[in-house]
Amino acid sequence: QQPVQSPQAVILREGEDAVINCSSSKALYSVHWYRQKHGEAPVFLMILLKGGEQKGHEKISASFNEKKQQSSLYLTASQLSYSGTYFCGTVLLGGAQKLVFGQGTRLTINP
Amino acid sequence: DGGITQSPKYLFRKEGQNVTLSCEQNLNHDAMYWYRQDPGQGLRLIYYSQIVNDFQKGDIAEGYSVSREKKESFPLTVTSAQKNPTAFYLCASSRGTGEGLYGYTFGSGTRLTVV
């Protein structure tokens, strides 16, 4: 079951904040976040496990709401280097041990 | 430095031909994966392997085959049965599966074009 990401695209000015959401209709064990720049491989950002945790990575942080089966990625004071497509990947609770990715959110940061 | 090497970077294939994409990792990771990415879309799982000599079908396995004879290697064959093989193929690995406890490391990808 593919998770649903929103929004599909975001355009920001440097220094502005953004939130990207990832929702699942089924119970999750974990949520991964990756960033992919055009023509390159996705790069791992962080994992969140069931239990409703929050994590941070420089000015990029994320939360996992177990009740809603939703994860949110927060980008604070965005930098030009944050541009790219962000993907969430989910592993279902009690399901096959495979990561299923959302369709991606394209983030564009302008000077 | 450890990482995943995919080769070739670009590959052109004639219709009706099989082609094999290489994926090698020196991270000592147990699990390996193949994903397909189409323009403007997410990554779809083709096959994955948790241990040597064992692999499972992903969501879009039809027209593809894999082998896992060595821990370091997980080649993907795109057969003539794959109706629309033109895509960007990404290989990944992780320390284990463990219900998604470990992040994935991706290779730089192979762009396959059918001519």
Short mmCIF file of N, CA, C and O in Angstrom, two decimals, chain A residues 12 34 37 39 59 62 64 77-78 84 91 96:
data_model
loop_
_atom_site.label_atom_id
_atom_site.label_comp_id
_atom_site.label_asym_id
_atom_site.label_seq_id
_atom_site.Cartn_x
_atom_site.Cartn_y
_atom_site.Cartn_z
N LEU A 12 9.62 27.70 -2.41
CA LEU A 12 9.90 28.59 -1.29
C LEU A 12 11.00 29.57 -1.65
O LEU A 12 11.79 29.33 -2.56
N TYR A 34 13.83 10.35 2.60
CA TYR A 34 14.97 10.45 1.69
C TYR A 34 14.84 11.71 0.86
O TYR A 34 13.74 12.20 0.61
N LYS A 37 18.19 14.52 -5.43
CA LYS A 37 18.43 15.64 -6.34
C LYS A 37 18.35 15.10 -7.76
O LYS A 37 18.57 13.91 -8.01
N GLY A 39 18.55 13.53 -11.14
CA GLY A 39 19.53 12.66 -11.79
C GLY A 39 20.45 11.91 -10.84
O GLY A 39 21.35 11.21 -11.29
N LYS A 59 18.73 21.24 10.29
CA LYS A 59 17.51 22.03 10.38
C LYS A 59 16.34 21.26 9.77
O LYS A 59 15.30 21.84 9.47
N ALA A 62 11.59 15.57 11.83
CA ALA A 62 10.38 14.85 11.45
C ALA A 62 9.69 14.31 12.67
O ALA A 62 10.31 14.12 13.73
N PHE A 64 6.34 11.44 13.91
CA PHE A 64 5.52 10.30 13.49
C PHE A 64 4.35 10.21 14.46
O PHE A 64 4.54 9.94 15.65
N ALA A 77 14.02 27.25 8.03
CA ALA A 77 14.98 28.22 7.47
C ALA A 77 15.69 27.60 6.27
O ALA A 77 16.92 27.44 6.26
N SER A 78 14.90 27.26 5.26
CA SER A 78 15.41 26.47 4.13
C SER A 78 16.61 27.12 3.44
O SER A 78 16.73 28.34 3.35
N GLY A 84 15.14 19.66 -4.04
CA GLY A 84 15.15 18.27 -4.47
C GLY A 84 13.78 17.67 -4.28
O GLY A 84 12.82 18.37 -3.94
N VAL A 91 7.14 1.06 6.18
CA VAL A 91 7.14 -0.38 6.41
C VAL A 91 5.91 -0.68 7.25
O VAL A 91 5.72 -0.09 8.32
N ALA A 96 5.20 -7.54 5.19
CA ALA A 96 6.48 -7.94 4.60
C ALA A 96 7.53 -6.87 4.91
O ALA A 96 7.21 -5.69 5.00
#
